Amino acid sequence: MNNQDKMLQLVLSDDKLYKLYEYNLEDYTSIDDALDSDNPIVAVVAKIIKGISGNPDKGIHKEVYNEVINYLNQNIL
């Protein structure tokens, strides 16, 4: 398990997030599992972690933000 997978587990184990979006934490043991999720919130968490992990570049952060917004608009709205 790499650091991104550990971060994913930490975020997805949040009680409020888990209760609100009703996902099974055991289904998402890796970033790749979460990126393939049908649950848009799980997929977005994975996109954010993978996109900005260890990268201080503000340009990359903006790209990740745009990707997340577009994904949410297509999958939730």
mmCIF file of N, CA and C in Angstrom:
data_model
loop_
_atom_site.group_PDB
_atom_site.id
_atom_site.type_symbol
_atom_site.label_atom_id
_atom_site.label_comp_id
_atom_site.label_asym_id
_atom_site.label_seq_id
_atom_site.Cartn_x
_atom_site.Cartn_y
_atom_site.Cartn_z
ATOM 1 N N MET A 1 0.850 -1.176 0.000
ATOM 2 C CA MET A 1 0.000 0.000 0.000
ATOM 3 C C MET A 1 0.896 1.239 0.000
ATOM 4 N N ASN A 2 0.712 2.106 -1.008
ATOM 5 C CA ASN A 2 1.547 3.309 -1.077
ATOM 6 C C ASN A 2 0.884 4.472 -0.322
ATOM 7 N N ASN A 3 1.558 5.615 -0.288
ATOM 8 C CA ASN A 3 1.060 6.761 0.474
ATOM 9 C C ASN A 3 -0.282 7.276 -0.049
ATOM 10 N N GLN A 4 -0.491 7.241 -1.367
ATOM 11 C CA GLN A 4 -1.766 7.684 -1.921
ATOM 12 C C GLN A 4 -2.898 6.768 -1.456
ATOM 13 N N ASP A 5 -2.652 5.474 -1.443
ATOM 14 C CA ASP A 5 -3.661 4.523 -0.978
ATOM 15 C C ASP A 5 -3.977 4.748 0.501
ATOM 16 N N LYS A 6 -2.949 5.035 1.286
ATOM 17 C CA LYS A 6 -3.148 5.307 2.712
ATOM 18 C C LYS A 6 -3.963 6.582 2.912
ATOM 19 N N MET A 7 -3.663 7.609 2.133
ATOM 20 C CA MET A 7 -4.412 8.858 2.236
ATOM 21 C C MET A 7 -5.869 8.636 1.845
ATOM 22 N N LEU A 8 -6.089 7.860 0.786
ATOM 23 C CA LEU A 8 -7.448 7.529 0.362
ATOM 24 C C LEU A 8 -8.207 6.853 1.497
ATOM 25 N N GLN A 9 -7.601 5.860 2.122
ATOM 26 C CA GLN A 9 -8.246 5.154 3.223
ATOM 27 C C GLN A 9 -8.564 6.103 4.379
ATOM 28 N N LEU A 10 -7.648 7.003 4.662
ATOM 29 C CA LEU A 10 -7.852 7.957 5.744
ATOM 30 C C LEU A 10 -9.044 8.872 5.449
ATOM 31 N N VAL A 11 -9.105 9.414 4.257
ATOM 32 C CA VAL A 11 -10.199 10.329 3.904
ATOM 33 C C VAL A 11 -11.527 9.583 3.849
ATOM 34 N N LEU A 12 -11.551 8.444 3.176
ATOM 35 C CA LEU A 12 -12.810 7.708 3.029
ATOM 36 C C LEU A 12 -13.311 7.119 4.340
ATOM 37 N N SER A 13 -12.443 7.002 5.340
ATOM 38 C CA SER A 13 -12.873 6.465 6.628
ATOM 39 C C SER A 13 -13.537 7.531 7.511
ATOM 40 N N ASP A 14 -13.616 8.755 7.038
ATOM 41 C CA ASP A 14 -14.293 9.815 7.778
ATOM 42 C C ASP A 14 -15.766 9.454 7.968
ATOM 43 N N ASP A 15 -16.233 9.460 9.212
ATOM 44 C CA ASP A 15 -17.600 9.039 9.525
ATOM 45 C C ASP A 15 -18.662 9.871 8.816
ATOM 46 N N LYS A 16 -18.490 11.167 8.796
ATOM 47 C CA LYS A 16 -19.498 12.032 8.162
ATOM 48 C C LYS A 16 -19.563 11.783 6.659
ATOM 49 N N LEU A 17 -18.418 11.662 6.022
ATOM 50 C CA LEU A 17 -18.373 11.410 4.584
ATOM 51 C C LEU A 17 -18.984 10.045 4.272
ATOM 52 N N TYR A 18 -18.610 9.050 5.039
ATOM 53 C CA TYR A 18 -19.101 7.690 4.855
ATOM 54 C C TYR A 18 -20.628 7.624 5.004
ATOM 55 N N LYS A 19 -21.157 8.257 6.034
ATOM 56 C CA LYS A 19 -22.595 8.219 6.278
ATOM 57 C C LYS A 19 -23.380 9.000 5.237
ATOM 58 N N LEU A 20 -22.840 10.105 4.801
ATOM 59 C CA LEU A 20 -23.538 10.961 3.841
ATOM 60 C C LEU A 20 -23.592 10.347 2.445
ATOM 61 N N TYR A 21 -22.499 9.691 2.017
ATOM 62 C CA TYR A 21 -22.418 9.185 0.648
ATOM 63 C C TYR A 21 -22.514 7.668 0.527
ATOM 64 N N GLU A 22 -22.650 6.986 1.646
ATOM 65 C CA GLU A 22 -22.961 5.562 1.685
ATOM 66 C C GLU A 22 -22.142 4.696 0.717
ATOM 67 N N TYR A 23 -20.883 4.550 1.005
ATOM 68 C CA TYR A 23 -20.020 3.669 0.233
ATOM 69 C C TYR A 23 -19.406 2.650 1.178
ATOM 70 N N ASN A 24 -18.905 1.586 0.613
ATOM 71 C CA ASN A 24 -18.258 0.542 1.396
ATOM 72 C C ASN A 24 -16.749 0.750 1.309
ATOM 73 N N LEU A 25 -16.151 1.161 2.382
ATOM 74 C CA LEU A 25 -14.715 1.456 2.418
ATOM 75 C C LEU A 25 -13.877 0.274 1.945
ATOM 76 N N GLU A 26 -14.306 -0.921 2.226
ATOM 77 C CA GLU A 26 -13.543 -2.118 1.846
ATOM 78 C C GLU A 26 -13.475 -2.310 0.327
ATOM 79 N N ASP A 27 -14.349 -1.637 -0.418
ATOM 80 C CA ASP A 27 -14.329 -1.734 -1.883
ATOM 81 C C ASP A 27 -13.208 -0.905 -2.504
ATOM 82 N N TYR A 28 -12.597 -0.028 -1.713
ATOM 83 C CA TYR A 28 -11.624 0.925 -2.255
ATOM 84 C C TYR A 28 -10.304 0.838 -1.500
ATOM 85 N N THR A 29 -9.523 -0.170 -1.834
ATOM 86 C CA THR A 29 -8.241 -0.363 -1.153
ATOM 87 C C THR A 29 -7.098 0.354 -1.851
ATOM 88 N N SER A 30 -7.366 0.859 -3.070
ATOM 89 C CA SER A 30 -6.309 1.567 -3.794
ATOM 90 C C SER A 30 -6.909 2.751 -4.556
ATOM 91 N N ILE A 31 -6.042 3.661 -4.937
ATOM 92 C CA ILE A 31 -6.454 4.821 -5.735
ATOM 93 C C ILE A 31 -7.113 4.346 -7.026
ATOM 94 N N ASP A 32 -6.555 3.339 -7.652
ATOM 95 C CA ASP A 32 -7.118 2.841 -8.912
ATOM 96 C C ASP A 32 -8.533 2.306 -8.722
ATOM 97 N N ASP A 33 -8.780 1.602 -7.621
ATOM 98 C CA ASP A 33 -10.134 1.121 -7.322
ATOM 99 C C ASP A 33 -11.096 2.296 -7.196
ATOM 100 N N ALA A 34 -10.669 3.311 -6.490
ATOM 101 C CA ALA A 34 -11.523 4.479 -6.258
ATOM 102 C C ALA A 34 -11.755 5.273 -7.540
ATOM 103 N N LEU A 35 -10.739 5.377 -8.381
ATOM 104 C CA LEU A 35 -10.908 6.103 -9.647
ATOM 105 C C LEU A 35 -11.938 5.431 -10.549
ATOM 106 N N ASP A 36 -12.078 4.125 -10.424
ATOM 107 C CA ASP A 36 -13.042 3.368 -11.225
ATOM 108 C C ASP A 36 -14.426 3.287 -10.582
ATOM 109 N N SER A 37 -14.604 3.931 -9.444
ATOM 110 C CA SER A 37 -15.849 3.825 -8.702
ATOM 111 C C SER A 37 -17.026 4.466 -9.429
ATOM 112 N N ASP A 38 -18.197 3.876 -9.238
ATOM 113 C CA ASP A 38 -19.436 4.467 -9.732
ATOM 114 C C ASP A 38 -19.917 5.584 -8.802
ATOM 115 N N ASN A 39 -19.377 5.625 -7.606
ATOM 116 C CA ASN A 39 -19.729 6.668 -6.653
ATOM 117 C C ASN A 39 -18.880 7.906 -6.968
ATOM 118 N N PRO A 40 -19.503 8.997 -7.419
ATOM 119 C CA PRO A 40 -18.730 10.173 -7.835
ATOM 120 C C PRO A 40 -17.899 10.798 -6.716
ATOM 121 N N ILE A 41 -18.353 10.714 -5.490
ATOM 122 C CA ILE A 41 -17.599 11.312 -4.385
ATOM 123 C C ILE A 41 -16.313 10.523 -4.145
ATOM 124 N N VAL A 42 -16.388 9.223 -4.182
ATOM 125 C CA VAL A 42 -15.197 8.377 -4.016
ATOM 126 C C VAL A 42 -14.207 8.664 -5.143
ATOM 127 N N ALA A 43 -14.704 8.739 -6.368
ATOM 128 C CA ALA A 43 -13.837 9.003 -7.521
ATOM 129 C C ALA A 43 -13.179 10.372 -7.412
ATOM 130 N N VAL A 44 -13.909 11.373 -6.954
ATOM 131 C CA VAL A 44 -13.356 12.727 -6.829
ATOM 132 C C VAL A 44 -12.276 12.771 -5.757
ATOM 133 N N VAL A 45 -12.505 12.111 -4.645
ATOM 134 C CA VAL A 45 -11.473 12.058 -3.598
ATOM 135 C C VAL A 45 -10.193 11.462 -4.173
ATOM 136 N N ALA A 46 -10.330 10.389 -4.935
ATOM 137 C CA ALA A 46 -9.154 9.751 -5.549
ATOM 138 C C ALA A 46 -8.482 10.674 -6.554
ATOM 139 N N LYS A 47 -9.274 11.381 -7.361
ATOM 140 C CA LYS A 47 -8.707 12.319 -8.340
ATOM 141 C C LYS A 47 -7.907 13.420 -7.649
ATOM 142 N N ILE A 48 -8.433 13.934 -6.563
ATOM 143 C CA ILE A 48 -7.733 14.993 -5.833
ATOM 144 C C ILE A 48 -6.426 14.466 -5.249
ATOM 145 N N ILE A 49 -6.488 13.331 -4.583
ATOM 146 C CA ILE A 49 -5.283 12.758 -3.973
ATOM 147 C C ILE A 49 -4.233 12.452 -5.035
ATOM 148 N N LYS A 50 -4.642 11.805 -6.105
ATOM 149 C CA LYS A 50 -3.684 11.446 -7.159
ATOM 150 C C LYS A 50 -3.132 12.688 -7.857
ATOM 151 N N GLY A 51 -3.990 13.677 -8.063
ATOM 152 C CA GLY A 51 -3.584 14.860 -8.811
ATOM 153 C C GLY A 51 -2.618 15.781 -8.093
ATOM 154 N N ILE A 52 -2.792 15.939 -6.792
ATOM 155 C CA ILE A 52 -1.953 16.915 -6.098
ATOM 156 C C ILE A 52 -0.933 16.285 -5.153
ATOM 157 N N SER A 53 -0.926 14.993 -5.054
ATOM 158 C CA SER A 53 -0.030 14.302 -4.135
ATOM 159 C C SER A 53 1.429 14.705 -4.347
ATOM 160 N N GLY A 54 1.962 15.404 -3.359
ATOM 161 C CA GLY A 54 3.370 15.766 -3.374
ATOM 162 C C GLY A 54 3.771 16.794 -4.409
ATOM 163 N N ASN A 55 2.798 17.463 -5.022
ATOM 164 C CA ASN A 55 3.118 18.434 -6.060
ATOM 165 C C ASN A 55 2.712 19.836 -5.618
ATOM 166 N N PRO A 56 3.680 20.694 -5.312
ATOM 167 C CA PRO A 56 3.359 22.041 -4.848
ATOM 168 C C PRO A 56 3.009 23.029 -5.972
ATOM 169 N N ASP A 57 3.087 22.607 -7.214
ATOM 170 C CA ASP A 57 2.847 23.483 -8.369
ATOM 171 C C ASP A 57 1.384 23.935 -8.419
ATOM 172 N N LYS A 58 1.161 25.236 -8.294
ATOM 173 C CA LYS A 58 -0.194 25.798 -8.306
ATOM 174 C C LYS A 58 -0.891 25.547 -9.638
ATOM 175 N N GLY A 59 -0.149 25.453 -10.723
ATOM 176 C CA GLY A 59 -0.734 25.168 -12.030
ATOM 177 C C GLY A 59 -1.361 23.784 -12.059
ATOM 178 N N ILE A 60 -0.697 22.834 -11.449
ATOM 179 C CA ILE A 60 -1.231 21.466 -11.355
ATOM 180 C C ILE A 60 -2.484 21.460 -10.482
ATOM 181 N N HIS A 61 -2.459 22.204 -9.396
ATOM 182 C CA HIS A 61 -3.619 22.278 -8.511
ATOM 183 C C HIS A 61 -4.826 22.839 -9.264
ATOM 184 N N LYS A 62 -4.611 23.837 -10.094
ATOM 185 C CA LYS A 62 -5.693 24.425 -10.891
ATOM 186 C C LYS A 62 -6.235 23.404 -11.886
ATOM 187 N N GLU A 63 -5.360 22.637 -12.507
ATOM 188 C CA GLU A 63 -5.792 21.598 -13.446
ATOM 189 C C GLU A 63 -6.647 20.547 -12.730
ATOM 190 N N VAL A 64 -6.219 20.142 -11.547
ATOM 191 C CA VAL A 64 -6.966 19.149 -10.772
ATOM 192 C C VAL A 64 -8.325 19.722 -10.392
ATOM 193 N N TYR A 65 -8.348 20.970 -9.964
ATOM 194 C CA TYR A 65 -9.607 21.632 -9.616
ATOM 195 C C TYR A 65 -10.564 21.615 -10.807
ATOM 196 N N ASN A 66 -10.085 21.990 -11.969
ATOM 197 C CA ASN A 66 -10.925 22.008 -13.161
ATOM 198 C C ASN A 66 -11.428 20.608 -13.517
ATOM 199 N N GLU A 67 -10.557 19.618 -13.399
ATOM 200 C CA GLU A 67 -10.949 18.244 -13.691
ATOM 201 C C GLU A 67 -12.045 17.774 -12.731
ATOM 202 N N VAL A 68 -11.893 18.104 -11.456
ATOM 203 C CA VAL A 68 -12.871 17.696 -10.449
ATOM 204 C C VAL A 68 -14.212 18.384 -10.693
ATOM 205 N N ILE A 69 -14.191 19.666 -10.963
ATOM 206 C CA ILE A 69 -15.436 20.401 -11.222
ATOM 207 C C ILE A 69 -16.143 19.829 -12.444
ATOM 208 N N ASN A 70 -15.418 19.594 -13.506
ATOM 209 C CA ASN A 70 -16.014 19.023 -14.718
ATOM 210 C C ASN A 70 -16.599 17.637 -14.449
ATOM 211 N N TYR A 71 -15.863 16.815 -13.714
ATOM 212 C CA TYR A 71 -16.329 15.480 -13.396
ATOM 213 C C TYR A 71 -17.624 15.542 -12.573
ATOM 214 N N LEU A 72 -17.641 16.392 -11.561
ATOM 215 C CA LEU A 72 -18.838 16.505 -10.726
ATOM 216 C C LEU A 72 -20.028 17.036 -11.541
ATOM 217 N N ASN A 73 -19.790 17.992 -12.389
ATOM 218 C CA ASN A 73 -20.876 18.523 -13.227
ATOM 219 C C ASN A 73 -21.454 17.444 -14.133
ATOM 220 N N GLN A 74 -20.628 16.580 -14.644
ATOM 221 C CA GLN A 74 -21.095 15.517 -15.532
ATOM 222 C C GLN A 74 -21.749 14.360 -14.796
ATOM 223 N N ASN A 75 -21.357 14.132 -13.540
ATOM 224 C CA ASN A 75 -21.809 12.941 -12.836
ATOM 225 C C ASN A 75 -22.795 13.181 -11.698
ATOM 226 N N ILE A 76 -22.959 14.408 -11.293
ATOM 227 C CA ILE A 76 -23.897 14.677 -10.199
ATOM 228 C C ILE A 76 -25.033 15.587 -10.653
ATOM 229 N N LEU A 77 -24.723 16.603 -11.402
ATOM 230 C CA LEU A 77 -25.763 17.571 -11.804
ATOM 231 C C LEU A 77 -26.573 17.111 -12.970
#
